[in-house]
mmCIF file of N, CA, C and O in Angstrom:
data_model
loop_
_atom_site.group_PDB
_atom_site.id
_atom_site.type_symbol
_atom_site.label_atom_id
_atom_site.label_comp_id
_atom_site.label_asym_id
_atom_site.label_seq_id
_atom_site.Cartn_x
_atom_site.Cartn_y
_atom_site.Cartn_z
ATOM 1 N N MET A 18 -41.162 -14.464 38.633
ATOM 2 C CA MET A 18 -42.309 -13.749 38.698
ATOM 3 C C MET A 18 -42.640 -13.085 37.332
ATOM 4 O O MET A 18 -43.706 -13.245 36.817
ATOM 5 N N PHE A 19 -41.655 -12.399 36.777
ATOM 6 C CA PHE A 19 -41.760 -11.830 35.462
ATOM 7 C C PHE A 19 -41.498 -12.665 34.200
ATOM 8 O O PHE A 19 -41.943 -12.447 33.222
ATOM 9 N N ILE A 20 -40.557 -13.667 34.536
ATOM 10 C CA ILE A 20 -40.069 -14.516 33.404
ATOM 11 C C ILE A 20 -40.778 -15.800 33.606
ATOM 12 O O ILE A 20 -40.854 -16.434 34.778
ATOM 13 N N SER A 21 -41.288 -16.423 32.548
ATOM 14 C CA SER A 21 -41.982 -17.729 32.678
ATOM 15 C C SER A 21 -40.984 -18.696 32.897
ATOM 16 O O SER A 21 -39.706 -18.667 32.482
ATOM 17 N N PRO A 22 -41.192 -19.786 33.505
ATOM 18 C CA PRO A 22 -40.227 -20.916 33.872
ATOM 19 C C PRO A 22 -39.753 -21.549 32.425
ATOM 20 O O PRO A 22 -38.525 -21.910 32.415
ATOM 21 N N ALA A 23 -40.578 -21.771 31.525
ATOM 22 C CA ALA A 23 -40.154 -22.296 30.241
ATOM 23 C C ALA A 23 -39.001 -21.436 29.666
ATOM 24 O O ALA A 23 -38.039 -22.036 28.995
ATOM 25 N N PHE A 24 -39.249 -20.121 29.496
ATOM 26 C CA PHE A 24 -38.261 -19.298 28.950
ATOM 27 C C PHE A 24 -36.832 -19.437 29.673
ATOM 28 O O PHE A 24 -35.830 -19.260 29.203
ATOM 29 N N ALA A 25 -36.937 -19.418 31.052
ATOM 30 C CA ALA A 25 -35.773 -19.407 31.853
ATOM 31 C C ALA A 25 -34.992 -20.757 31.569
ATOM 32 O O ALA A 25 -33.784 -20.758 31.667
ATOM 33 N N GLN A 26 -35.712 -21.870 31.376
ATOM 34 C CA GLN A 26 -35.067 -23.107 31.145
ATOM 35 C C GLN A 26 -34.323 -23.216 29.736
ATOM 36 O O GLN A 26 -33.211 -23.740 29.665
ATOM 37 N N THR A 27 -34.994 -22.517 28.716
ATOM 38 C CA THR A 27 -34.247 -22.633 27.456
ATOM 39 C C THR A 27 -32.999 -21.782 27.403
ATOM 40 O O THR A 27 -32.083 -22.209 26.687
ATOM 41 N N THR A 28 -32.998 -20.681 27.924
ATOM 42 C CA THR A 28 -31.662 -19.901 28.150
ATOM 43 C C THR A 28 -30.611 -20.550 28.880
ATOM 44 O O THR A 28 -29.444 -20.545 28.394
ATOM 45 N N GLY A 29 -31.005 -21.309 29.934
ATOM 46 C CA GLY A 29 -29.952 -22.044 30.530
ATOM 47 C C GLY A 29 -29.433 -23.228 29.785
ATOM 48 O O GLY A 29 -28.216 -23.468 29.790
ATOM 49 N N ALA A 30 -30.372 -23.829 28.979
ATOM 50 C CA ALA A 30 -29.798 -24.999 28.099
ATOM 51 C C ALA A 30 -29.057 -24.468 26.973
ATOM 52 O O ALA A 30 -28.057 -25.147 26.507
ATOM 53 N N ALA A 31 -29.244 -23.392 26.490
ATOM 54 C CA ALA A 31 -28.509 -22.782 25.389
ATOM 55 C C ALA A 31 -27.127 -22.311 25.709
ATOM 56 O O ALA A 31 -26.162 -22.321 25.013
ATOM 57 N N ALA A 32 -26.989 -22.027 27.068
ATOM 58 C CA ALA A 32 -25.637 -21.536 27.544
ATOM 59 C C ALA A 32 -24.592 -22.612 27.538
ATOM 60 O O ALA A 32 -23.494 -22.380 27.400
ATOM 61 N N GLY A 33 -24.998 -23.800 27.648
ATOM 62 C CA GLY A 33 -24.162 -25.018 27.557
ATOM 63 C C GLY A 33 -23.433 -25.174 26.360
ATOM 64 O O GLY A 33 -22.412 -25.622 26.277
ATOM 65 N N GLY A 34 -24.147 -24.988 25.140
ATOM 66 C CA GLY A 34 -23.522 -25.073 23.921
ATOM 67 C C GLY A 34 -23.040 -23.763 23.236
ATOM 68 O O GLY A 34 -23.000 -23.738 22.090
ATOM 69 N N SER A 35 -22.776 -22.840 24.088
ATOM 70 C CA SER A 35 -22.369 -21.547 23.485
ATOM 71 C C SER A 35 -20.984 -21.504 22.975
ATOM 72 O O SER A 35 -20.714 -20.660 22.130
ATOM 73 N N THR A 36 -20.029 -22.364 23.256
ATOM 74 C CA THR A 36 -18.717 -22.412 22.664
ATOM 75 C C THR A 36 -18.809 -22.617 21.163
ATOM 76 O O THR A 36 -18.190 -21.985 20.399
ATOM 77 N N LEU A 37 -19.596 -23.675 20.830
ATOM 78 C CA LEU A 37 -19.755 -23.948 19.337
ATOM 79 C C LEU A 37 -20.364 -22.861 18.647
ATOM 80 O O LEU A 37 -20.114 -22.471 17.509
ATOM 81 N N GLY A 38 -21.427 -22.293 19.314
ATOM 82 C CA GLY A 38 -22.170 -21.123 18.584
ATOM 83 C C GLY A 38 -21.326 -19.879 18.592
ATOM 84 O O GLY A 38 -21.339 -19.252 17.586
ATOM 85 N N GLY A 39 -20.354 -19.740 19.525
ATOM 86 C CA GLY A 39 -19.389 -18.561 19.353
ATOM 87 C C GLY A 39 -18.460 -18.824 18.171
ATOM 88 O O GLY A 39 -18.136 -17.906 17.405
ATOM 89 N N ILE A 40 -18.024 -19.955 18.007
ATOM 90 C CA ILE A 40 -17.059 -20.396 16.907
ATOM 91 C C ILE A 40 -17.756 -20.236 15.509
ATOM 92 O O ILE A 40 -17.111 -19.589 14.556
ATOM 93 N N VAL A 41 -19.004 -20.705 15.438
ATOM 94 C CA VAL A 41 -19.720 -20.561 14.248
ATOM 95 C C VAL A 41 -20.014 -19.107 13.997
ATOM 96 O O VAL A 41 -20.042 -18.710 12.812
ATOM 97 N N GLY A 42 -20.246 -18.398 15.025
ATOM 98 C CA GLY A 42 -20.529 -16.876 14.756
ATOM 99 C C GLY A 42 -19.275 -16.111 14.230
ATOM 100 O O GLY A 42 -19.483 -15.170 13.680
ATOM 101 N N LEU A 43 -18.187 -16.613 14.668
ATOM 102 C CA LEU A 43 -16.810 -15.859 14.309
ATOM 103 C C LEU A 43 -16.374 -16.258 12.940
ATOM 104 O O LEU A 43 -15.632 -15.702 12.350
ATOM 105 N N ALA A 44 -16.920 -17.450 12.437
ATOM 106 C CA ALA A 44 -16.473 -17.977 11.143
ATOM 107 C C ALA A 44 -16.664 -16.969 9.995
ATOM 108 O O ALA A 44 -15.739 -16.810 9.171
ATOM 109 N N PRO A 45 -17.783 -16.363 9.803
ATOM 110 C CA PRO A 45 -17.852 -15.369 8.739
ATOM 111 C C PRO A 45 -16.927 -14.140 8.817
ATOM 112 O O PRO A 45 -16.409 -13.820 7.884
ATOM 113 N N MET A 46 -16.729 -13.686 10.092
ATOM 114 C CA MET A 46 -15.751 -12.570 10.269
ATOM 115 C C MET A 46 -14.340 -13.047 9.804
ATOM 116 O O MET A 46 -13.570 -12.259 9.232
ATOM 117 N N LEU A 47 -13.942 -14.384 10.197
ATOM 118 C CA LEU A 47 -12.656 -14.756 9.923
ATOM 119 C C LEU A 47 -12.515 -15.046 8.266
ATOM 120 O O LEU A 47 -11.527 -14.461 7.748
ATOM 121 N N LEU A 48 -13.545 -15.396 7.605
ATOM 122 C CA LEU A 48 -13.500 -15.590 6.211
ATOM 123 C C LEU A 48 -13.437 -14.273 5.460
ATOM 124 O O LEU A 48 -12.664 -14.115 4.513
ATOM 125 N N LEU A 49 -14.118 -13.333 6.071
ATOM 126 C CA LEU A 49 -14.069 -11.879 5.445
ATOM 127 C C LEU A 49 -12.634 -11.235 5.631
ATOM 128 O O LEU A 49 -12.103 -10.742 4.662
ATOM 129 N N PHE A 50 -12.016 -11.553 6.870
ATOM 130 C CA PHE A 50 -10.692 -10.977 6.999
ATOM 131 C C PHE A 50 -9.746 -11.692 6.065
ATOM 132 O O PHE A 50 -8.763 -11.052 5.478
ATOM 133 N N VAL A 51 -9.854 -13.087 5.814
ATOM 134 C CA VAL A 51 -9.017 -13.737 4.939
ATOM 135 C C VAL A 51 -9.211 -13.170 3.520
ATOM 136 O O VAL A 51 -8.165 -13.042 2.627
ATOM 137 N N ALA A 52 -10.382 -13.014 3.042
ATOM 138 C CA ALA A 52 -10.744 -12.335 1.734
ATOM 139 C C ALA A 52 -10.032 -11.039 1.589
ATOM 140 O O ALA A 52 -9.506 -10.750 0.542
ATOM 141 N N PHE A 53 -10.250 -10.207 2.684
ATOM 142 C CA PHE A 53 -9.658 -8.839 2.546
ATOM 143 C C PHE A 53 -8.139 -8.861 2.351
ATOM 144 O O PHE A 53 -7.587 -8.054 1.678
ATOM 145 N N TYR A 54 -7.516 -9.899 3.175
ATOM 146 C CA TYR A 54 -5.888 -9.952 3.052
ATOM 147 C C TYR A 54 -5.516 -10.380 1.601
ATOM 148 O O TYR A 54 -4.729 -9.691 1.089
ATOM 149 N N PHE A 55 -6.169 -11.342 0.988
ATOM 150 C CA PHE A 55 -5.648 -11.753 -0.230
ATOM 151 C C PHE A 55 -6.235 -10.806 -1.318
ATOM 152 O O PHE A 55 -5.501 -10.766 -2.459
ATOM 153 N N LEU A 56 -7.259 -10.078 -1.215
ATOM 154 C CA LEU A 56 -7.648 -9.206 -2.225
ATOM 155 C C LEU A 56 -7.233 -7.674 -2.220
ATOM 156 O O LEU A 56 -7.168 -7.040 -3.174
ATOM 157 N N MET A 57 -6.838 -7.324 -0.962
ATOM 158 C CA MET A 57 -6.431 -5.900 -0.757
ATOM 159 C C MET A 57 -5.045 -5.696 -0.132
ATOM 160 O O MET A 57 -4.309 -5.040 -0.586
ATOM 161 N N ILE A 58 -4.893 -6.395 0.982
ATOM 162 C CA ILE A 58 -3.640 -6.012 1.812
ATOM 163 C C ILE A 58 -2.416 -6.637 1.090
ATOM 164 O O ILE A 58 -1.471 -5.850 0.903
ATOM 165 N N ARG A 59 -2.460 -7.873 0.689
ATOM 166 C CA ARG A 59 -1.326 -8.502 0.045
ATOM 167 C C ARG A 59 -0.878 -7.832 -1.269
ATOM 168 O O ARG A 59 0.289 -7.607 -1.325
ATOM 169 N N PRO A 60 -1.723 -7.494 -2.145
ATOM 170 C CA PRO A 60 -1.330 -6.841 -3.392
ATOM 171 C C PRO A 60 -0.731 -5.479 -3.197
ATOM 172 O O PRO A 60 0.323 -5.023 -3.741
ATOM 173 N N GLN A 61 -1.310 -4.737 -2.163
ATOM 174 C CA GLN A 61 -0.771 -3.387 -1.676
ATOM 175 C C GLN A 61 0.673 -3.459 -1.114
ATOM 176 O O GLN A 61 1.510 -2.714 -1.508
ATOM 177 N N GLN A 62 0.822 -4.607 -0.339
ATOM 178 C CA GLN A 62 2.199 -4.733 0.153
ATOM 179 C C GLN A 62 3.170 -5.092 -0.926
ATOM 180 O O GLN A 62 4.405 -4.595 -0.856
ATOM 181 N N LYS A 63 2.776 -5.844 -2.015
ATOM 182 C CA LYS A 63 3.681 -6.147 -3.095
ATOM 183 C C LYS A 63 4.100 -4.918 -3.925
ATOM 184 O O LYS A 63 5.152 -4.713 -4.232
ATOM 185 N N ARG A 64 3.047 -4.122 -4.151
ATOM 186 C CA ARG A 64 3.206 -2.775 -4.844
ATOM 187 C C ARG A 64 4.186 -1.957 -4.146
ATOM 188 O O ARG A 64 5.087 -1.335 -4.678
ATOM 189 N N MET A 65 4.048 -1.857 -2.804
ATOM 190 C CA MET A 65 4.870 -0.932 -1.942
ATOM 191 C C MET A 65 6.353 -1.533 -2.018
ATOM 192 O O MET A 65 7.308 -0.701 -2.009
ATOM 193 N N LYS A 66 6.473 -2.717 -1.884
ATOM 194 C CA LYS A 66 7.821 -3.371 -1.930
ATOM 195 C C LYS A 66 8.536 -3.036 -3.228
ATOM 196 O O LYS A 66 9.658 -2.716 -3.277
ATOM 197 N N ALA A 67 7.764 -3.160 -4.351
ATOM 198 C CA ALA A 67 8.316 -3.062 -5.663
ATOM 199 C C ALA A 67 8.762 -1.574 -5.762
ATOM 200 O O ALA A 67 9.805 -1.196 -6.341
ATOM 201 N N LEU A 68 7.928 -0.603 -5.373
ATOM 202 C CA LEU A 68 8.247 0.840 -5.329
ATOM 203 C C LEU A 68 9.459 1.111 -4.606
ATOM 204 O O LEU A 68 10.342 1.894 -5.022
ATOM 205 N N GLN A 69 9.638 0.634 -3.349
ATOM 206 C CA GLN A 69 10.806 0.825 -2.605
ATOM 207 C C GLN A 69 11.920 0.241 -3.267
ATOM 208 O O GLN A 69 12.983 0.951 -3.181
ATOM 209 N N ASN A 70 11.947 -0.764 -3.862
ATOM 210 C CA ASN A 70 13.051 -1.354 -4.492
ATOM 211 C C ASN A 70 13.496 -0.499 -5.752
ATOM 212 O O ASN A 70 14.628 -0.238 -6.049
ATOM 213 N N ALA A 71 12.453 0.075 -6.497
ATOM 214 C CA ALA A 71 12.746 0.882 -7.589
ATOM 215 C C ALA A 71 13.345 2.243 -7.102
ATOM 216 O O ALA A 71 14.267 2.775 -7.732
ATOM 217 N N VAL A 72 12.879 2.798 -6.083
ATOM 218 C CA VAL A 72 13.326 4.121 -5.526
ATOM 219 C C VAL A 72 14.783 3.874 -5.108
ATOM 220 O O VAL A 72 15.644 4.830 -5.238
ATOM 221 N N ALA A 73 15.086 2.620 -4.360
ATOM 222 C CA ALA A 73 16.431 2.505 -3.936
ATOM 223 C C ALA A 73 17.417 2.354 -5.064
ATOM 224 O O ALA A 73 18.488 2.594 -5.009
ATOM 225 N N ALA A 74 16.898 1.781 -6.284
ATOM 226 C CA ALA A 74 17.765 1.696 -7.422
ATOM 227 C C ALA A 74 17.653 2.798 -8.401
ATOM 228 O O ALA A 74 18.137 2.603 -9.647
ATOM 229 N N VAL A 75 17.224 3.762 -8.086
ATOM 230 C CA VAL A 75 17.007 5.001 -9.058
ATOM 231 C C VAL A 75 18.420 5.487 -9.502
ATOM 232 O O VAL A 75 19.316 5.475 -8.568
ATOM 233 N N LYS A 76 18.605 5.760 -10.702
ATOM 234 C CA LYS A 76 19.890 6.305 -11.114
ATOM 235 C C LYS A 76 19.707 7.403 -12.218
ATOM 236 O O LYS A 76 18.615 7.736 -12.579
ATOM 237 N N LYS A 77 20.810 7.986 -12.486
ATOM 238 C CA LYS A 77 20.833 9.089 -13.434
ATOM 239 C C LYS A 77 20.251 8.729 -14.796
ATOM 240 O O LYS A 77 20.644 7.735 -15.299
ATOM 241 N N GLY A 78 19.382 9.523 -15.318
ATOM 242 C CA GLY A 78 18.737 9.297 -16.572
ATOM 243 C C GLY A 78 17.453 8.704 -16.455
ATOM 244 O O GLY A 78 16.608 8.567 -17.421
ATOM 245 N N ASP A 79 16.992 8.120 -15.295
ATOM 246 C CA ASP A 79 15.704 7.479 -15.086
ATOM 247 C C ASP A 79 14.585 8.740 -15.111
ATOM 248 O O ASP A 79 14.768 9.764 -14.667
ATOM 249 N N SER A 80 13.434 8.316 -15.643
ATOM 250 C CA SER A 80 12.338 9.278 -15.601
ATOM 251 C C SER A 80 11.573 8.910 -14.230
ATOM 252 O O SER A 80 11.319 7.718 -14.059
ATOM 253 N N VAL A 81 11.042 9.896 -13.605
ATOM 254 C CA VAL A 81 10.353 9.849 -12.236
ATOM 255 C C VAL A 81 9.168 10.706 -12.363
ATOM 256 O O VAL A 81 9.082 11.743 -13.007
ATOM 257 N N ILE A 82 8.247 10.257 -11.438
ATOM 258 C CA ILE A 82 7.144 11.138 -11.184
ATOM 259 C C ILE A 82 7.042 11.139 -9.574
ATOM 260 O O ILE A 82 7.095 10.233 -8.878
ATOM 261 N N THR A 83 6.909 12.463 -9.031
ATOM 262 C CA THR A 83 6.811 12.619 -7.638
ATOM 263 C C THR A 83 5.389 12.517 -7.111
ATOM 264 O O THR A 83 4.537 12.508 -7.884
ATOM 265 N N ALA A 84 5.302 12.370 -5.812
ATOM 266 C CA ALA A 84 3.951 12.398 -5.256
ATOM 267 C C ALA A 84 3.237 13.583 -5.417
ATOM 268 O O ALA A 84 1.903 13.561 -5.516
ATOM 269 N N GLY A 85 3.747 14.690 -5.646
ATOM 270 C CA GLY A 85 3.269 16.078 -6.084
ATOM 271 C C GLY A 85 2.799 16.073 -7.451
ATOM 272 O O GLY A 85 2.171 17.024 -7.757
ATOM 273 N N GLY A 86 3.173 15.153 -8.242
ATOM 274 C CA GLY A 86 2.803 15.209 -9.707
ATOM 275 C C GLY A 86 3.802 15.807 -10.615
ATOM 276 O O GLY A 86 3.551 15.911 -11.774
ATOM 277 N N LEU A 87 5.034 16.031 -10.184
ATOM 278 C CA LEU A 87 6.105 16.601 -10.936
ATOM 279 C C LEU A 87 6.701 15.504 -11.860
ATOM 280 O O LEU A 87 7.064 14.331 -11.203
ATOM 281 N N MET A 88 6.929 15.644 -13.152
ATOM 282 C CA MET A 88 7.480 14.604 -13.962
ATOM 283 C C MET A 88 8.759 15.081 -14.435
ATOM 284 O O MET A 88 8.865 16.390 -14.775
ATOM 285 N N GLY A 89 9.914 14.261 -14.415
ATOM 286 C CA GLY A 89 11.100 14.726 -14.997
ATOM 287 C C GLY A 89 12.115 13.632 -15.022
ATOM 288 O O GLY A 89 11.698 12.431 -14.740
ATOM 289 N N LYS A 90 13.454 14.071 -15.373
ATOM 290 C CA LYS A 90 14.505 13.057 -15.565
ATOM 291 C C LYS A 90 15.448 13.355 -14.421
ATOM 292 O O LYS A 90 15.880 14.413 -14.040
ATOM 293 N N VAL A 91 16.031 12.251 -13.814
ATOM 294 C CA VAL A 91 16.960 12.385 -12.786
ATOM 295 C C VAL A 91 18.205 12.717 -13.279
ATOM 296 O O VAL A 91 18.686 12.198 -14.343
ATOM 297 N N THR A 92 18.824 13.782 -12.700
ATOM 298 C CA THR A 92 20.217 14.214 -13.182
ATOM 299 C C THR A 92 21.300 13.971 -12.149
ATOM 300 O O THR A 92 22.544 14.026 -12.463
ATOM 301 N N LYS A 93 20.933 13.777 -10.889
ATOM 302 C CA LYS A 93 21.851 13.559 -9.798
ATOM 303 C C LYS A 93 21.202 12.739 -8.639
ATOM 304 O O LYS A 93 20.117 13.018 -8.349
ATOM 305 N N VAL A 94 21.909 11.746 -8.189
ATOM 306 C CA VAL A 94 21.344 10.850 -7.125
ATOM 307 C C VAL A 94 22.311 10.913 -5.938
ATOM 308 O O VAL A 94 23.464 10.783 -6.039
ATOM 309 N N GLU A 95 21.716 11.310 -4.757
ATOM 310 C CA GLU A 95 22.410 11.239 -3.559
ATOM 311 C C GLU A 95 21.731 10.173 -2.656
ATOM 312 O O GLU A 95 20.926 9.479 -3.132
ATOM 313 N N GLU A 96 22.129 10.242 -1.406
ATOM 314 C CA GLU A 96 21.684 9.062 -0.481
ATOM 315 C C GLU A 96 20.179 9.192 -0.317
ATOM 316 O O GLU A 96 19.418 8.209 -0.374
ATOM 317 N N THR A 97 19.703 10.415 -0.026
ATOM 318 C CA THR A 97 18.281 10.537 0.239
ATOM 319 C C THR A 97 17.557 11.493 -0.628
ATOM 320 O O THR A 97 16.242 11.733 -0.529
ATOM 321 N N VAL A 98 18.360 12.207 -1.512
ATOM 322 C CA VAL A 98 17.793 13.195 -2.344
ATOM 323 C C VAL A 98 18.124 13.012 -3.827
ATOM 324 O O VAL A 98 19.283 12.492 -4.088
ATOM 325 N N VAL A 99 17.269 13.307 -4.653
ATOM 326 C CA VAL A 99 17.615 13.219 -6.125
ATOM 327 C C VAL A 99 17.248 14.559 -6.766
ATOM 328 O O VAL A 99 16.403 15.334 -6.252
ATOM 329 N N GLU A 100 18.078 14.874 -7.720
ATOM 330 C CA GLU A 100 17.849 16.171 -8.445
ATOM 331 C C GLU A 100 17.181 15.743 -9.751
ATOM 332 O O GLU A 100 17.587 14.836 -10.399
ATOM 333 N N ILE A 101 15.938 16.489 -10.055
ATOM 334 C CA ILE A 101 15.036 16.073 -11.177
ATOM 335 C C ILE A 101 15.099 17.275 -12.138
ATOM 336 O O ILE A 101 14.957 18.537 -11.659
ATOM 337 N N GLU A 102 15.351 17.140 -13.384
ATOM 338 C CA GLU A 102 15.268 18.065 -14.347
ATOM 339 C C GLU A 102 13.831 18.034 -14.879
ATOM 340 O O GLU A 102 13.334 17.154 -15.559
ATOM 341 N N LEU A 103 13.108 19.255 -14.668
ATOM 342 C CA LEU A 103 11.686 19.255 -15.076
ATOM 343 C C LEU A 103 11.626 19.781 -16.629
ATOM 344 O O LEU A 103 10.725 19.279 -17.312
ATOM 345 N N ALA A 104 12.424 20.752 -16.909
ATOM 346 C CA ALA A 104 12.449 21.337 -18.272
ATOM 347 C C ALA A 104 13.958 21.691 -18.528
ATOM 348 O O ALA A 104 14.720 21.533 -17.534
ATOM 349 N N THR A 105 14.287 22.229 -19.641
ATOM 350 C CA THR A 105 15.593 22.652 -20.047
ATOM 351 C C THR A 105 16.013 23.725 -18.920
ATOM 352 O O THR A 105 15.224 24.827 -18.790
ATOM 353 N N ASN A 106 17.148 23.477 -18.228
ATOM 354 C CA ASN A 106 17.716 24.331 -17.140
ATOM 355 C C ASN A 106 16.705 24.605 -15.948
ATOM 356 O O ASN A 106 16.716 25.550 -15.306
ATOM 357 N N VAL A 107 15.762 23.718 -15.704
ATOM 358 C CA VAL A 107 14.874 23.935 -14.539
ATOM 359 C C VAL A 107 15.097 22.509 -13.874
ATOM 360 O O VAL A 107 14.603 21.564 -14.172
ATOM 361 N N LYS A 108 15.621 22.679 -12.690
ATOM 362 C CA LYS A 108 16.068 21.552 -11.878
ATOM 363 C C LYS A 108 15.459 21.741 -10.545
ATOM 364 O O LYS A 108 15.444 22.794 -9.918
ATOM 365 N N VAL A 109 15.014 20.687 -9.876
ATOM 366 C CA VAL A 109 14.496 20.627 -8.548
ATOM 367 C C VAL A 109 15.072 19.525 -7.813
ATOM 368 O O VAL A 109 15.483 18.539 -8.339
ATOM 369 N N ARG A 110 15.216 19.611 -6.355
ATOM 370 C CA ARG A 110 15.619 18.499 -5.560
ATOM 371 C C ARG A 110 14.499 17.957 -4.853
ATOM 372 O O ARG A 110 13.727 18.713 -4.272
ATOM 373 N N ALA A 111 14.350 16.668 -4.774
ATOM 374 C CA ALA A 111 13.237 15.987 -4.241
ATOM 375 C C ALA A 111 13.705 14.814 -3.202
ATOM 376 O O ALA A 111 14.834 14.299 -3.639
ATOM 377 N N VAL A 112 13.098 14.623 -2.236
ATOM 378 C CA VAL A 112 13.467 13.641 -1.293
ATOM 379 C C VAL A 112 13.041 12.226 -2.024
ATOM 380 O O VAL A 112 11.996 12.149 -2.513
ATOM 381 N N LYS A 113 13.965 11.226 -1.938
ATOM 382 C CA LYS A 113 13.649 10.019 -2.608
ATOM 383 C C LYS A 113 12.240 9.257 -2.258
ATOM 384 O O LYS A 113 11.603 8.720 -3.007
ATOM 385 N N SER A 114 11.985 9.493 -0.911
ATOM 386 C CA SER A 114 10.712 8.900 -0.417
ATOM 387 C C SER A 114 9.400 9.496 -1.074
ATOM 388 O O SER A 114 8.351 8.915 -0.930
ATOM 389 N N THR A 115 9.591 10.562 -1.688
ATOM 390 C CA THR A 115 8.364 11.309 -2.318
ATOM 391 C C THR A 115 8.198 10.856 -3.751
ATOM 392 O O THR A 115 7.352 11.226 -4.363
ATOM 393 N N LEU A 116 9.050 9.946 -4.302
ATOM 394 C CA LEU A 116 8.880 9.502 -5.675
ATOM 395 C C LEU A 116 7.717 8.407 -5.723
ATOM 396 O O LEU A 116 7.646 7.572 -4.898
ATOM 397 N N ALA A 117 6.834 8.761 -6.517
ATOM 398 C CA ALA A 117 5.577 7.908 -6.716
ATOM 399 C C ALA A 117 5.885 6.834 -7.796
ATOM 400 O O ALA A 117 5.207 5.701 -7.779
ATOM 401 N N GLU A 118 6.615 7.095 -8.784
ATOM 402 C CA GLU A 118 6.882 6.120 -9.933
ATOM 403 C C GLU A 118 8.331 6.250 -10.481
ATOM 404 O O GLU A 118 8.752 7.500 -10.713
ATOM 405 N N VAL A 119 8.939 5.214 -10.783
ATOM 406 C CA VAL A 119 10.188 5.313 -11.466
ATOM 407 C C VAL A 119 10.235 4.617 -12.736
ATOM 408 O O VAL A 119 9.864 3.318 -12.727
ATOM 409 N N GLN A 120 10.444 5.204 -13.851
ATOM 410 C CA GLN A 120 10.597 4.535 -15.124
ATOM 411 C C GLN A 120 11.994 4.437 -15.593
ATOM 412 O O GLN A 120 12.642 5.379 -15.425
ATOM 413 N N PRO A 121 12.372 3.284 -15.891
ATOM 414 C CA PRO A 121 13.903 2.988 -16.295
ATOM 415 C C PRO A 121 14.415 3.866 -17.441
ATOM 416 O O PRO A 121 13.610 4.370 -18.168
ATOM 417 N N LEU A 122 15.787 3.992 -17.587
ATOM 418 C CA LEU A 122 16.268 4.561 -18.583
ATOM 419 C C LEU A 122 15.937 4.196 -20.022
ATOM 420 O O LEU A 122 15.820 2.996 -20.114
ATOM 421 N N GLY A 123 15.738 5.121 -20.818
ATOM 422 C CA GLY A 123 15.214 4.647 -22.203
ATOM 423 C C GLY A 123 13.688 4.657 -22.364
ATOM 424 O O GLY A 123 13.128 4.577 -23.496
ATOM 425 N N SER A 124 12.976 5.029 -21.292
ATOM 426 C CA SER A 124 11.504 5.192 -21.510
ATOM 427 C C SER A 124 11.214 6.570 -22.044
ATOM 428 O O SER A 124 12.118 7.319 -22.352
ATOM 429 N N LYS A 125 9.845 6.826 -22.454
ATOM 430 C CA LYS A 125 9.461 7.967 -22.993
ATOM 431 C C LYS A 125 9.842 9.315 -22.131
ATOM 432 O O LYS A 125 9.537 9.251 -20.932
ATOM 433 N N PRO A 126 10.551 10.372 -22.643
ATOM 434 C CA PRO A 126 10.985 11.472 -21.777
ATOM 435 C C PRO A 126 9.694 12.130 -21.215
ATOM 436 O O PRO A 126 8.687 12.260 -21.842
ATOM 437 N N ALA A 127 9.937 12.719 -20.133
ATOM 438 C CA ALA A 127 8.808 13.516 -19.405
ATOM 439 C C ALA A 127 8.620 14.846 -20.019
ATOM 440 O O ALA A 127 7.610 15.554 -19.992
ATOM 441 N N ASN A 128 9.735 15.391 -20.721
ATOM 442 C CA ASN A 128 9.579 16.645 -21.352
ATOM 443 C C ASN A 128 8.868 16.658 -22.644
ATOM 444 O O ASN A 128 8.771 17.884 -23.087
ATOM 445 N N ASP A 129 8.493 15.713 -23.166
ATOM 446 C CA ASP A 129 7.864 15.767 -24.543
ATOM 447 C C ASP A 129 6.298 15.778 -24.541
ATOM 448 O O ASP A 129 5.572 15.434 -23.625
#
């Protein structure tokens, strides 16, 4: 009554080929996800893995930067905590997981 017969017939005919139309409709979303994975997610995972390895291998004499922005030299390493010398006779203890960057022994000192 309210819908013309021609319009009702075309929607019924289009419903038969909807599986192909659904796959074609999802293809751009899939390509977008793949692009995000290779351009954003994968490089971030590599950086995090490298940082975790550097934090696990931190040793006395390394220069470090904490997530809070403190820069100093490691004077003591424990299992989960490091002691950092910020300046002469100024030492703080920081949890290893808060280290944002580890520079190996022999790099430019943080106190200069």
